[in-house]
CSV table of C-alpha atoms in Angstrom, one decimal:
chain,number,residue,atom,x,y,z
Y,293,MET,CA,115.2,80.3,140.9
Y,294,SER,CA,116.1,82.0,144.2
Y,295,LEU,CA,114.3,85.2,145.0
Y,296,PRO,CA,115.6,87.6,147.6
Y,297,PRO,CA,113.8,87.2,151.0
Y,298,CYS,CA,111.5,90.2,150.7
Y,299,VAL,CA,109.0,89.6,148.0
Y,300,SER,CA,105.6,91.3,147.8
Y,301,LEU,CA,102.9,90.4,145.4
Y,302,ILE,CA,100.6,93.2,144.2
Y,303,THR,CA,97.8,92.5,141.8
Y,304,HIS,CA,96.7,96.1,141.4
Y,305,PRO,CA,98.2,98.9,139.3
Y,306,PRO,CA,101.5,99.8,140.8
Y,307,ILE,CA,101.6,102.2,143.7
Y,308,HIS,CA,104.8,104.0,143.5
Y,309,TYR,CA,106.8,104.2,146.7
Y,310,CYS,CA,110.5,104.5,147.2
Y,311,ARG,CA,112.2,102.6,149.9
Y,312,HIS,CA,115.7,103.2,148.9
Y,313,THR,CA,116.2,106.7,150.1
Y,314,ASN,CA,119.5,105.8,151.8
Y,315,ILE,CA,121.0,104.1,148.8
Y,316,THR,CA,121.2,105.8,145.4
Y,317,PHE,CA,120.5,103.2,142.8
Y,318,PRO,CA,121.0,104.2,139.2
Y,319,ARG,CA,117.6,104.0,137.5
Y,320,THR,CA,117.9,101.1,135.2
Y,321,VAL,CA,116.0,98.7,133.1
Y,322,PHE,CA,117.7,95.4,133.7
Y,323,ALA,CA,116.1,92.8,131.4
Y,324,LEU,CA,113.2,92.0,129.2
Y,325,ILE,CA,111.4,88.6,128.9
Y,326,ILE,CA,108.6,87.8,126.5
Y,327,ILE,CA,106.4,84.8,127.2
Y,328,ASN,CA,104.0,83.4,124.6
Y,329,LYS,CA,100.5,82.3,125.4
Y,330,ALA,CA,101.5,78.8,126.2
Y,331,GLY,CA,104.0,79.9,128.8
Y,332,GLY,CA,107.1,79.4,126.6
Y,333,LEU,CA,110.0,81.8,126.7
Y,334,ILE,CA,110.3,83.5,123.3
Y,335,TYR,CA,112.6,86.4,124.1
Y,336,ASN,CA,115.1,87.0,126.8
Y,337,ARG,CA,117.6,89.9,126.9
Y,338,THR,CA,119.7,91.5,129.6
Y,339,PHE,CA,120.5,95.1,129.2
Y,340,HIS,CA,122.6,96.0,132.1
Y,341,GLU,CA,125.6,94.1,133.3
Y,342,GLY,CA,125.8,93.7,137.1
Y,343,GLY,CA,122.2,94.6,137.7
Y,344,LEU,CA,120.9,91.1,138.1
Y,345,ASN,CA,122.8,87.9,138.8
Y,346,LYS,CA,123.3,85.7,135.8
Y,347,ILE,CA,121.1,82.7,135.6
Y,348,SER,CA,121.2,80.0,132.9
Y,349,THR,CA,118.8,80.0,130.0
Y,350,ASN,CA,117.2,76.9,131.5
Y,351,ASP,CA,116.4,78.9,134.6
Y,352,TYR,CA,114.9,81.6,132.5
Y,353,LEU,CA,112.7,79.0,130.9
Y,354,VAL,CA,111.6,77.8,134.3
Y,355,LEU,CA,111.0,81.4,135.4
Y,356,ALA,CA,108.8,82.0,132.4
Y,357,GLY,CA,106.8,78.8,132.9
Y,358,THR,CA,106.4,79.4,136.6
Y,359,PHE,CA,105.4,83.0,136.2
Y,360,HIS,CA,102.9,82.0,133.5
Y,361,GLY,CA,101.3,79.5,135.9
Y,362,VAL,CA,101.2,81.9,138.8
Y,363,HIS,CA,99.7,84.6,136.6
Y,364,ALA,CA,97.0,82.2,135.5
Y,365,ILE,CA,96.0,81.4,139.0
Y,366,THR,CA,96.1,85.0,140.3
Y,367,ALA,CA,93.9,85.9,137.3
Y,368,ARG,CA,91.4,83.4,138.6
Y,369,LEU,CA,91.6,84.8,142.1
Y,370,SER,CA,90.9,88.3,140.9
Y,371,PRO,CA,87.2,89.0,141.8
Y,372,ILE,CA,86.7,92.4,140.2
Y,373,PRO,CA,85.0,92.0,136.8
Y,374,THR,CA,81.5,90.7,137.3
Y,375,PRO,CA,79.5,90.3,134.1
Y,376,GLY,CA,76.7,92.8,135.1
Y,377,ALA,CA,79.1,95.5,136.2
Y,378,ASN,CA,81.1,95.0,133.0
Y,379,ARG,CA,78.2,95.5,130.7
Y,380,ASN,CA,77.2,98.7,132.5
Y,381,SER,CA,80.7,100.1,132.2
Y,382,ALA,CA,80.9,99.0,128.6
Y,383,SER,CA,77.8,100.8,127.6
Y,384,SER,CA,78.8,103.9,129.4
Y,385,ALA,CA,82.2,103.9,127.7
Y,386,GLY,CA,80.4,103.6,124.4
Y,387,THR,CA,83.0,102.1,122.1
Y,388,MET,CA,84.3,99.5,124.5
Y,389,THR,CA,82.4,96.3,123.9
Y,390,ARG,CA,84.9,93.6,124.9
Y,391,PRO,CA,85.2,93.2,128.7
Y,392,GLU,CA,88.7,93.6,130.2
Y,393,PRO,CA,90.1,90.2,131.0
Y,394,PRO,CA,90.7,89.7,134.7
Y,395,SER,CA,94.2,90.8,135.3
Y,396,GLY,CA,96.5,88.5,137.2
Y,397,LEU,CA,99.8,89.3,138.8
Y,398,GLU,CA,101.1,92.6,137.6
Y,399,VAL,CA,104.0,93.6,139.7
Y,400,LEU,CA,106.5,91.5,141.7
Y,401,GLU,CA,108.9,93.4,143.8
Y,402,SER,CA,112.0,92.3,145.6
Y,403,GLU,CA,114.6,94.3,147.5
Y,404,ASN,CA,116.7,94.8,144.5
Y,405,PHE,CA,114.5,94.7,141.5
Y,406,ARG,CA,111.0,95.1,140.4
Y,407,LEU,CA,109.3,92.9,137.8
Y,408,GLN,CA,106.4,94.4,135.9
Y,409,CYS,CA,104.2,92.3,133.7
Y,410,PHE,CA,102.1,93.5,130.8
Y,411,THR,CA,99.7,91.1,129.1
Y,412,THR,CA,98.5,91.9,125.6
Y,413,LEU,CA,95.0,91.1,124.4
Y,414,THR,CA,96.4,88.1,122.6
Y,415,GLY,CA,98.0,86.7,125.7
Y,416,ILE,CA,101.6,87.5,125.2
Y,417,LYS,CA,103.3,88.6,128.4
Y,418,PHE,CA,106.1,91.2,128.6
Y,419,LEU,CA,108.1,91.1,131.7
Y,420,LEU,CA,110.4,94.0,132.4
Y,421,PHE,CA,112.9,93.8,135.2
Y,422,THR,CA,113.7,97.3,136.5
Y,423,ASP,CA,115.3,99.0,139.4
Y,424,THR,CA,112.8,99.5,142.2
Y,425,THR,CA,112.9,103.3,141.9
Y,426,GLN,CA,112.4,103.2,138.1
Y,427,THR,CA,109.6,105.5,137.0
Y,428,ASN,CA,107.4,105.5,133.9
Y,429,VAL,CA,107.7,101.7,133.6
Y,430,ASP,CA,104.2,101.7,131.9
Y,431,LEU,CA,105.5,104.1,129.3
Y,432,THR,CA,108.6,102.0,128.7
Y,433,MET,CA,106.4,98.9,128.5
Y,434,ARG,CA,104.1,100.5,126.0
Y,435,ARG,CA,107.1,101.5,123.8
Y,436,VAL,CA,108.5,98.0,123.9
Y,437,TYR,CA,105.1,96.6,123.0
Y,438,GLU,CA,105.0,99.0,120.0
Y,439,MET,CA,108.4,97.8,118.9
Y,440,TYR,CA,107.2,94.2,119.2
Y,441,THR,CA,104.2,94.9,117.0
Y,442,ASP,CA,106.3,96.8,114.5
Y,443,TYR,CA,109.5,94.7,114.1
Y,444,VAL,CA,108.2,91.3,115.1
Y,445,MET,CA,104.6,91.1,114.0
Y,446,LYS,CA,105.2,92.8,110.7
Y,447,ASN,CA,108.1,90.7,109.8
Y,448,PRO,CA,107.2,88.0,107.3
Y,449,PHE,CA,109.9,85.6,108.6
Y,450,TYR,CA,108.6,85.5,112.1
Y,451,GLN,CA,106.4,82.5,113.0
Y,452,LEU,CA,103.8,83.1,115.7
Y,453,GLU,CA,104.6,81.6,119.1
Y,454,MET,CA,108.2,80.9,118.1
Y,455,PRO,CA,111.3,82.5,119.6
Y,456,VAL,CA,111.9,86.0,118.5
Y,457,ARG,CA,115.0,86.3,116.3
Y,458,CYS,CA,114.7,89.7,114.6
Y,459,ASP,CA,117.7,91.8,114.2
Y,460,MET,CA,115.7,94.9,113.7
Y,461,PHE,CA,113.8,94.4,117.0
Y,462,ASP,CA,117.0,93.7,118.9
Y,463,ARG,CA,118.6,96.9,117.5
Y,464,LYS,CA,115.7,99.2,118.1
Y,465,LEU,CA,115.1,97.8,121.6
Y,466,LEU,CA,118.8,98.1,122.6
Y,467,SER,CA,119.1,101.7,121.5
Y,468,TYR,CA,115.8,102.6,123.2
Y,469,ILE,CA,116.8,100.9,126.5
Y,470,ARG,CA,120.3,102.4,126.4
Y,471,GLU,CA,118.7,105.8,126.0
Y,472,ILE,CA,116.6,105.2,129.2
Y,473,ASN,CA,119.5,103.8,131.1
Y,474,ASN,CA,121.8,106.6,130.4
Y,475,ARG,CA,119.3,109.3,131.3
O,218,MET,CA,109.5,108.9,106.1
O,219,SER,CA,106.7,111.0,107.1
O,220,GLN,CA,104.6,110.4,104.1
O,221,PRO,CA,104.8,106.7,103.2
O,222,ARG,CA,103.1,106.0,100.0
O,223,PRO,CA,103.2,102.4,99.1
O,224,PRO,CA,102.5,101.4,95.5
O,225,PRO,CA,99.0,102.3,94.5
O,226,THR,CA,97.9,99.3,92.6
O,227,SER,CA,95.7,100.2,89.7
O,228,SER,CA,95.0,103.9,89.8
O,229,GLY,CA,96.8,104.2,86.6
O,230,ASN,CA,94.3,102.5,84.5
O,231,PRO,CA,91.8,105.1,83.1
O,232,SER,CA,89.9,102.7,80.8
O,233,ALA,CA,89.0,100.3,83.6
O,234,PRO,CA,85.6,98.6,83.4
O,235,PRO,CA,82.8,100.5,85.1
O,236,GLN,CA,81.5,99.4,88.4
O,237,LYS,CA,79.9,96.0,88.4
O,238,GLU,CA,76.5,95.2,89.9
O,239,PRO,CA,76.6,94.4,93.6
O,240,SER,CA,75.5,90.8,92.9
O,241,SER,CA,78.6,90.1,90.8
O,242,SER,CA,80.8,91.7,93.4
O,243,HIS,CA,79.9,88.8,95.7
O,244,ALA,CA,81.1,86.3,93.1
O,245,THR,CA,84.5,88.0,92.8
O,246,GLY,CA,84.9,88.7,96.5
O,247,LEU,CA,85.6,92.3,95.7
O,248,ARG,CA,83.7,95.0,97.7
O,249,TYR,CA,82.7,98.3,96.3
O,250,PRO,CA,82.1,101.5,98.3
O,251,SER,CA,78.5,102.3,98.8
O,252,ASN,CA,78.7,105.6,96.8
O,253,GLY,CA,79.9,103.6,93.8
O,254,LYS,CA,83.1,105.5,93.4
O,255,THR,CA,85.9,103.0,93.0
O,256,ILE,CA,89.6,103.7,92.6
O,257,TYR,CA,89.0,103.9,88.8
O,258,HIS,CA,86.7,106.8,89.2
O,259,ARG,CA,89.3,109.0,90.7
O,260,HIS,CA,90.9,111.7,88.6
O,261,LEU,CA,94.3,110.7,87.4
O,262,SER,CA,95.9,113.9,88.6
O,263,ARG,CA,94.8,113.3,92.1
O,264,SER,CA,98.1,112.9,93.9
O,265,ARG,CA,98.1,115.0,97.0
O,266,THR,CA,95.9,113.0,99.3
O,267,ALA,CA,96.8,109.6,98.0
O,268,GLU,CA,98.7,108.6,101.1
O,269,LEU,CA,98.2,105.2,102.6
O,270,SER,CA,98.9,103.9,106.0
O,271,GLN,CA,102.4,102.5,106.3
O,272,ALA,CA,101.2,99.9,108.8
O,273,SER,CA,98.6,98.4,106.4
O,274,PHE,CA,101.2,98.3,103.7
O,275,ALA,CA,103.6,96.6,106.0
O,276,TYR,CA,101.1,93.9,106.8
O,277,LEU,CA,100.2,93.5,103.1
O,278,PHE,CA,103.8,93.3,102.0
O,279,SER,CA,104.5,90.8,104.8
O,280,GLU,CA,101.8,88.6,103.4
O,281,MET,CA,103.1,89.1,99.9
O,282,VAL,CA,106.5,87.9,101.0
O,283,THR,CA,105.0,84.9,102.8
O,284,TYR,CA,102.9,84.1,99.7
O,285,ALA,CA,106.0,84.3,97.5
O,286,GLN,CA,107.8,82.0,99.8
O,287,ARG,CA,105.5,79.1,99.2
O,288,ARG,CA,107.0,76.4,97.0
O,289,VAL,CA,110.1,78.3,96.2
O,290,THR,CA,113.3,76.4,95.6
O,291,GLY,CA,115.7,79.0,96.8
O,292,ILE,CA,116.4,82.6,97.5
O,293,GLN,CA,117.0,83.4,93.9
O,294,ASP,CA,113.6,81.9,93.1
O,295,LEU,CA,112.0,83.9,95.9
O,296,GLU,CA,113.5,87.2,94.7
O,297,LYS,CA,112.4,86.4,91.1
O,298,ARG,CA,108.8,86.0,92.4
O,299,LEU,CA,108.9,89.3,94.3
O,300,ASN,CA,110.4,90.9,91.2
O,301,THR,CA,107.5,89.5,89.1
O,302,GLN,CA,105.0,90.9,91.5
O,303,GLY,CA,106.4,94.4,91.1
O,304,HIS,CA,106.9,94.4,87.4
O,305,PRO,CA,103.3,95.2,86.3
O,306,LEU,CA,103.2,98.1,88.8
O,307,GLY,CA,106.2,99.6,87.1
O,308,LEU,CA,104.7,99.4,83.6
O,309,LYS,CA,101.5,101.1,84.8
O,310,LEU,CA,103.3,103.7,87.0
O,311,LEU,CA,105.4,104.9,84.0
O,312,ASP,CA,102.2,105.9,82.2
O,313,LEU,CA,100.5,107.3,85.3
O,314,LEU,CA,103.5,109.4,86.4
O,315,LEU,CA,104.1,110.8,82.9
O,316,ILE,CA,100.5,111.8,82.6
O,317,ARG,CA,100.7,113.7,85.9
O,318,GLU,CA,103.7,115.7,84.6
O,319,PRO,CA,103.1,119.2,83.2
O,320,PRO,CA,102.2,118.9,79.5
O,321,ARG,CA,105.6,120.0,78.2
O,322,SER,CA,107.5,117.3,80.0
O,323,GLN,CA,105.2,114.5,79.4
O,324,SER,CA,107.4,112.7,76.9
O,325,ARG,CA,108.8,109.4,77.8
O,326,PRO,CA,112.5,109.4,78.9
O,327,LEU,CA,114.6,108.9,75.8
O,328,ASN,CA,118.1,108.3,77.2
O,329,ILE,CA,119.5,106.3,80.1
O,330,ILE,CA,120.2,109.3,82.3
O,331,THR,CA,116.8,110.9,81.9
O,332,LEU,CA,115.2,107.5,82.6
O,333,LEU,CA,117.2,106.9,85.8
O,334,HIS,CA,116.5,110.5,87.0
O,335,PHE,CA,112.8,109.9,86.3
O,336,ILE,CA,113.0,106.8,88.5
O,337,LYS,CA,115.1,108.4,91.2
O,338,ILE,CA,112.9,111.5,91.5
O,339,ASN,CA,109.4,110.9,90.2
O,340,LEU,CA,108.9,107.2,90.8
O,341,TRP,CA,110.5,107.4,94.3
O,342,GLN,CA,108.6,110.5,95.2
O,343,HIS,CA,105.3,108.9,94.2
O,344,LEU,CA,105.9,105.5,95.9
O,345,PHE,CA,107.9,106.5,99.1
O,346,GLY,CA,107.3,110.3,99.5
O,347,ARG,CA,111.0,111.1,99.0
O,348,GLN,CA,113.7,110.8,96.4
O,349,ALA,CA,116.2,107.9,96.2
O,350,ASP,CA,119.4,108.7,97.9
O,351,ARG,CA,122.0,108.3,95.2
O,352,LEU,CA,122.4,107.4,91.6
O,353,GLU,CA,125.7,105.9,90.4
O,354,LYS,CA,127.3,104.5,87.3
O,355,SER,CA,129.3,101.4,87.7
O,356,SER,CA,133.0,102.3,87.8
O,357,ASP,CA,133.9,98.9,86.4
O,358,PRO,CA,135.0,99.4,82.7
O,359,ASP,CA,133.9,95.9,81.9
O,360,ALA,CA,130.3,96.7,82.9
O,361,PRO,CA,129.3,100.0,81.2
O,362,ASP,CA,125.8,98.8,81.2
O,363,GLU,CA,125.4,98.8,84.9
O,364,TYR,CA,123.9,101.6,86.9
O,365,MET,CA,123.0,101.8,90.6
O,366,ILE,CA,120.1,103.4,92.4
O,367,ILE,CA,120.8,103.6,96.1
O,368,ASP,CA,118.3,103.8,98.9
O,369,ASN,CA,119.6,104.0,102.4
O,370,GLU,CA,116.5,102.6,104.0
O,371,PRO,CA,113.9,101.2,101.7
O,372,LEU,CA,110.4,101.6,102.9
O,373,VAL,CA,109.4,98.1,102.0
O,374,ASN,CA,112.1,96.7,104.4
O,375,ALA,CA,111.2,99.0,107.2
O,376,TYR,CA,110.0,96.2,109.5
O,377,ILE,CA,111.7,93.2,107.9
O,378,SER,CA,114.5,91.3,109.6
O,379,VAL,CA,115.9,88.7,107.2
O,380,PRO,CA,117.0,85.6,109.1
O,381,LYS,CA,120.7,84.7,109.0
O,382,GLU,CA,120.2,81.6,106.9
O,383,MET,CA,118.7,83.7,104.1
O,384,SER,CA,121.1,86.6,104.4
O,385,GLN,CA,121.4,86.8,100.6
O,386,LEU,CA,117.8,87.8,100.4
O,387,ASN,CA,116.6,91.4,100.1
O,388,CYS,CA,112.8,91.8,99.9
O,389,ALA,CA,113.3,95.1,98.0
O,390,ALA,CA,113.4,92.7,95.0
O,391,PHE,CA,109.8,93.8,94.8
O,392,VAL,CA,110.9,97.4,94.2
O,393,ALA,CA,113.5,96.2,91.8
O,394,GLY,CA,110.6,94.6,89.9
O,395,ILE,CA,108.9,97.9,89.8
O,396,ILE,CA,112.0,99.6,88.4
O,397,GLU,CA,112.4,96.8,85.9
O,398,GLY,CA,108.8,97.4,84.8
O,399,VAL,CA,109.4,101.1,84.3
O,400,CYS,CA,112.6,100.4,82.2
O,401,ASP,CA,110.8,97.8,80.1
O,402,GLY,CA,107.8,100.1,79.6
O,403,ALA,CA,110.1,102.9,78.4
O,404,VAL,CA,111.8,100.4,76.0
O,405,PHE,CA,115.0,100.2,77.9
O,406,PRO,CA,114.9,96.5,78.6
O,407,ALA,CA,116.9,95.9,81.7
O,408,ARG,CA,117.5,93.4,84.5
O,409,VAL,CA,117.2,95.0,88.0
O,410,THR,CA,118.3,93.3,91.2
O,411,ALA,CA,118.3,94.4,94.8
O,412,HIS,CA,121.4,94.0,97.0
O,413,SER,CA,122.0,94.7,100.7
O,414,VAL,CA,125.2,96.5,101.3
O,415,GLY,CA,124.4,97.7,104.8
O,416,SER,CA,126.9,95.4,106.5
O,417,LYS,CA,129.9,96.6,104.6
O,418,GLU,CA,131.0,100.2,104.3
O,419,GLU,CA,129.3,102.8,106.4
O,420,GLY,CA,127.0,99.9,107.5
O,421,GLU,CA,126.5,101.2,111.0
O,422,MET,CA,124.7,104.3,109.8
O,423,TRP,CA,122.4,102.6,107.4
O,424,PRO,CA,122.0,98.9,108.1
O,425,GLY,CA,119.3,98.5,105.6
O,426,LYS,CA,121.1,100.2,102.8
O,427,THR,CA,120.1,98.7,99.4
O,428,VAL,CA,121.6,99.0,96.0
O,429,PHE,CA,119.3,98.5,93.0
O,430,LEU,CA,121.6,97.3,90.2
O,431,VAL,CA,120.2,98.2,86.8
O,432,LYS,CA,121.8,96.2,84.0
O,433,PHE,CA,120.6,97.3,80.6
O,434,GLN,CA,120.5,95.0,77.6
O,435,PRO,CA,123.2,95.4,75.0
O,436,GLU,CA,120.9,96.9,72.4
O,437,VAL,CA,120.1,99.8,74.8
O,438,LEU,CA,123.7,100.7,75.0
O,439,GLU,CA,124.1,100.3,71.3
O,440,ARG,CA,121.2,102.7,70.6
O,441,GLU,CA,122.5,105.1,73.2
O,442,ALA,CA,125.9,105.2,71.5
O,443,LEU,CA,124.2,105.8,68.1
O,444,ILE,CA,122.2,108.8,69.3
O,445,GLY,CA,125.1,110.1,71.4
O,446,GLY,CA,123.1,110.2,74.6
O,447,LYS,CA,121.2,113.2,73.3
O,448,GLY,CA,117.9,111.6,73.1
């Protein structure tokens, strides 16, 4: 796994800034990876040829495992939610009773791509590789998550924690991402 | 499918036992609403607001398929089980839907075409909020007893991807069971099976396209010939 030299780690919600004013990149979603709660790679799909270099499936597995580990450690680093503060905010919010889990690494950015991570309450991680200038990644992520809950979790033939092999999910995901990439 | 209406289970039974005591409800594991109004207390003609959440149906159906999958010997066996789960619904729905018809058209369908139209229009409208897409008679002269009800995207399969090793399976066998129940209830004994045809012709447009093949028993055709299809 070789990352480009310039890598910045950000553990807060993404601050959008554009560094590529001199080069016009097409706004593209490159790839999606889903990692189960044990750190295993359960889904891996590349959408855009030529956006990212090809790496072997084995390397993707290593990437998933490594990211999972780094995510766990950065989550422990994160000092923000103290129990007292959490209870206060929970009572003021009214309906929220469960404290937000400490968020670990959320965005990893290199010169050529940006990796956004979304962790579900059940511990599944969605990793979206996009162009650095891509906007509305949160929205895209949300939609991908919705598709996952629809076409994977409601499928009687899917076994939890196992690799995702659902035609319907593939089809809907591809058509959605194609729509974004052609915009 | 803006108004998904999965099969209501027992709303068609007007003579159901009255509400039990709360103590006995613990024993059966059933829970009753605090105002004591169960599904049996609703008026039979109540049909407008009887919509259910598609998501909850999807999870329920998913569990039904998983349940049916236990201890099955093969795909045929699994489809048979799903069919059996749907059959009683069809029997009950026939009565319920007829009773909801205006009084002059409450009679039971008396010939094959009326029956199939009843299924395509009334039954589909009730279960799925729309009509079935097409109704066809088999063009094969050797199989005059076969009719086809075609649904381009069955609601029950909305979220189901069948794995490659089970490609023969179509979970709409459950709906086939409901159709079979309606046919049996109307005294048109038939065998109904669900088949996926999405991968063949015009497959790109409707990948989930399903044909419900209705094969009537010989005596049905015999009777139909005697009465000349007039009913």
